Amino acid sequence: MTSIIALTIASSVCAQSSNPATETTATAPSDKGSNQTNRALARKVRGALARTQGLNVSSISVRARGGAVVLTGSVPTRSQIDVAGDAAKSVPGVTSVSNKLSVVQQ
């Protein structure tokens, strides 16, 4: 009788350990889709910045996550900080802009 109880406990442990692996596999594709969506939005924002007249984009980096965009880097004048923020806000899909650009005279 003791060996039967031990066998039952061992199979119960195996059943519990297989559930988290299934959950991880189920959530992985949505993370990949989110990453692709974030990269696509960042590309759209970079394109909008590049098309903006009078904006030096050579030292601007763009990151996007769930519609929130972060601009980092430097521009030569204070007015370009505001111009970059406005251009990023105008892109469809952008829900917020954190403008962390700084002025560095070149």
CSV table of C-alpha atoms in Angstrom, one decimal:
chain,number,residue,atom,x,y,z
A,1,MET,CA,0.0,0.0,0.0
A,2,THR,CA,2.9,2.4,0.7
A,3,SER,CA,4.2,2.1,-2.9
A,4,ILE,CA,0.8,3.0,-4.3
A,5,ILE,CA,0.6,6.2,-2.2
A,6,ALA,CA,4.1,7.2,-3.3
A,7,LEU,CA,3.2,6.7,-7.0
A,8,THR,CA,0.1,8.9,-6.6
A,9,ILE,CA,2.0,11.7,-5.1
A,10,ALA,CA,4.7,11.6,-7.8
A,11,SER,CA,2.0,11.8,-10.6
A,12,SER,CA,0.3,14.7,-8.8
A,13,VAL,CA,3.6,16.7,-8.7
A,14,CYS,CA,4.1,16.1,-12.5
A,15,ALA,CA,0.6,17.4,-13.3
A,16,GLN,CA,1.3,20.6,-11.4
A,17,SER,CA,4.6,21.3,-13.0
A,18,SER,CA,3.2,21.1,-16.5
A,19,ASN,CA,0.7,23.9,-16.1
A,20,PRO,CA,3.1,26.9,-15.9
A,21,ALA,CA,4.9,25.8,-19.0
A,22,THR,CA,1.6,25.8,-20.9
A,23,GLU,CA,0.7,29.3,-19.6
A,24,THR,CA,4.1,30.6,-20.6
A,25,THR,CA,3.8,29.3,-24.1
A,26,ALA,CA,0.3,30.8,-24.4
A,27,THR,CA,1.5,34.3,-23.5
A,28,ALA,CA,4.6,34.4,-25.6
A,29,PRO,CA,3.0,35.2,-29.0
A,30,SER,CA,1.2,38.3,-27.6
A,31,ASP,CA,4.5,39.6,-26.3
A,32,LYS,CA,6.0,39.2,-29.7
A,33,GLY,CA,3.0,41.0,-31.3
A,34,SER,CA,3.4,43.9,-28.8
A,35,ASN,CA,7.1,44.2,-29.6
A,36,GLN,CA,6.3,44.4,-33.3
A,37,THR,CA,3.7,47.0,-32.7
A,38,ASN,CA,6.1,49.0,-30.6
A,39,ARG,CA,8.8,48.9,-33.2
A,40,ALA,CA,6.3,49.9,-35.9
A,41,LEU,CA,5.1,52.9,-33.9
A,42,ALA,CA,8.7,53.9,-33.2
A,43,ARG,CA,9.5,53.8,-36.9
A,44,LYS,CA,6.4,55.9,-37.7
A,45,VAL,CA,7.5,58.5,-35.1
A,46,ARG,CA,11.1,58.5,-36.5
A,47,GLY,CA,9.6,59.1,-40.0
A,48,ALA,CA,7.5,62.0,-38.8
A,49,LEU,CA,10.5,63.5,-37.1
A,50,ALA,CA,12.6,63.1,-40.3
A,51,ARG,CA,9.9,64.8,-42.4
A,52,THR,CA,9.7,67.8,-40.0
A,53,GLN,CA,11.2,71.0,-41.5
A,54,GLY,CA,14.0,72.5,-39.4
A,55,LEU,CA,14.5,69.6,-37.1
A,56,ASN,CA,17.9,68.0,-36.7
A,57,VAL,CA,17.1,64.3,-36.1
A,58,SER,CA,20.7,63.0,-36.2
A,59,SER,CA,21.0,62.7,-32.4
A,60,ILE,CA,17.4,61.8,-31.5
A,61,SER,CA,16.4,58.3,-30.4
A,62,VAL,CA,12.8,57.1,-30.2
A,63,ARG,CA,11.3,54.3,-28.0
A,64,ALA,CA,7.7,53.2,-28.0
A,65,ARG,CA,5.7,51.0,-25.7
A,66,GLY,CA,2.0,50.6,-25.8
A,67,GLY,CA,1.5,54.0,-27.4
A,68,ALA,CA,3.8,55.8,-25.0
A,69,VAL,CA,6.8,57.3,-26.8
A,70,VAL,CA,10.0,58.5,-25.3
A,71,LEU,CA,12.3,60.9,-27.1
A,72,THR,CA,16.0,60.9,-25.9
A,73,GLY,CA,19.1,62.5,-27.2
A,74,SER,CA,20.1,66.1,-28.1
A,75,VAL,CA,19.2,68.9,-30.5
A,76,PRO,CA,21.0,72.1,-31.2
A,77,THR,CA,18.2,74.5,-30.0
A,78,ARG,CA,15.5,74.7,-27.4
A,79,SER,CA,12.8,75.2,-30.1
A,80,GLN,CA,13.7,71.9,-31.7
A,81,ILE,CA,12.7,70.1,-28.4
A,82,ASP,CA,9.2,71.4,-28.7
A,83,VAL,CA,9.0,70.8,-32.5
A,84,ALA,CA,10.1,67.1,-32.0
A,85,GLY,CA,7.5,66.6,-29.2
A,86,ASP,CA,4.7,68.1,-31.3
A,87,ALA,CA,5.7,65.9,-34.3
A,88,ALA,CA,5.7,62.8,-32.2
A,89,LYS,CA,2.3,63.6,-30.7
A,90,SER,CA,0.9,64.0,-34.2
A,91,VAL,CA,1.5,60.3,-35.1
A,92,PRO,CA,-1.6,58.1,-35.0
A,93,GLY,CA,-1.3,55.5,-32.2
A,94,VAL,CA,0.8,57.8,-29.9
A,95,THR,CA,-1.0,58.2,-26.6
A,96,SER,CA,1.7,60.1,-24.8
A,97,VAL,CA,5.2,61.6,-25.3
A,98,SER,CA,7.9,61.9,-22.8
A,99,ASN,CA,10.3,64.4,-24.2
A,100,LYS,CA,13.7,63.9,-22.7
A,101,LEU,CA,15.7,65.8,-25.3
A,102,SER,CA,18.4,68.2,-24.3
A,103,VAL,CA,20.1,71.1,-26.0
A,104,VAL,CA,23.7,70.5,-27.0
A,105,GLN,CA,25.2,73.1,-29.2
A,106,GLN,CA,27.1,71.6,-32.1
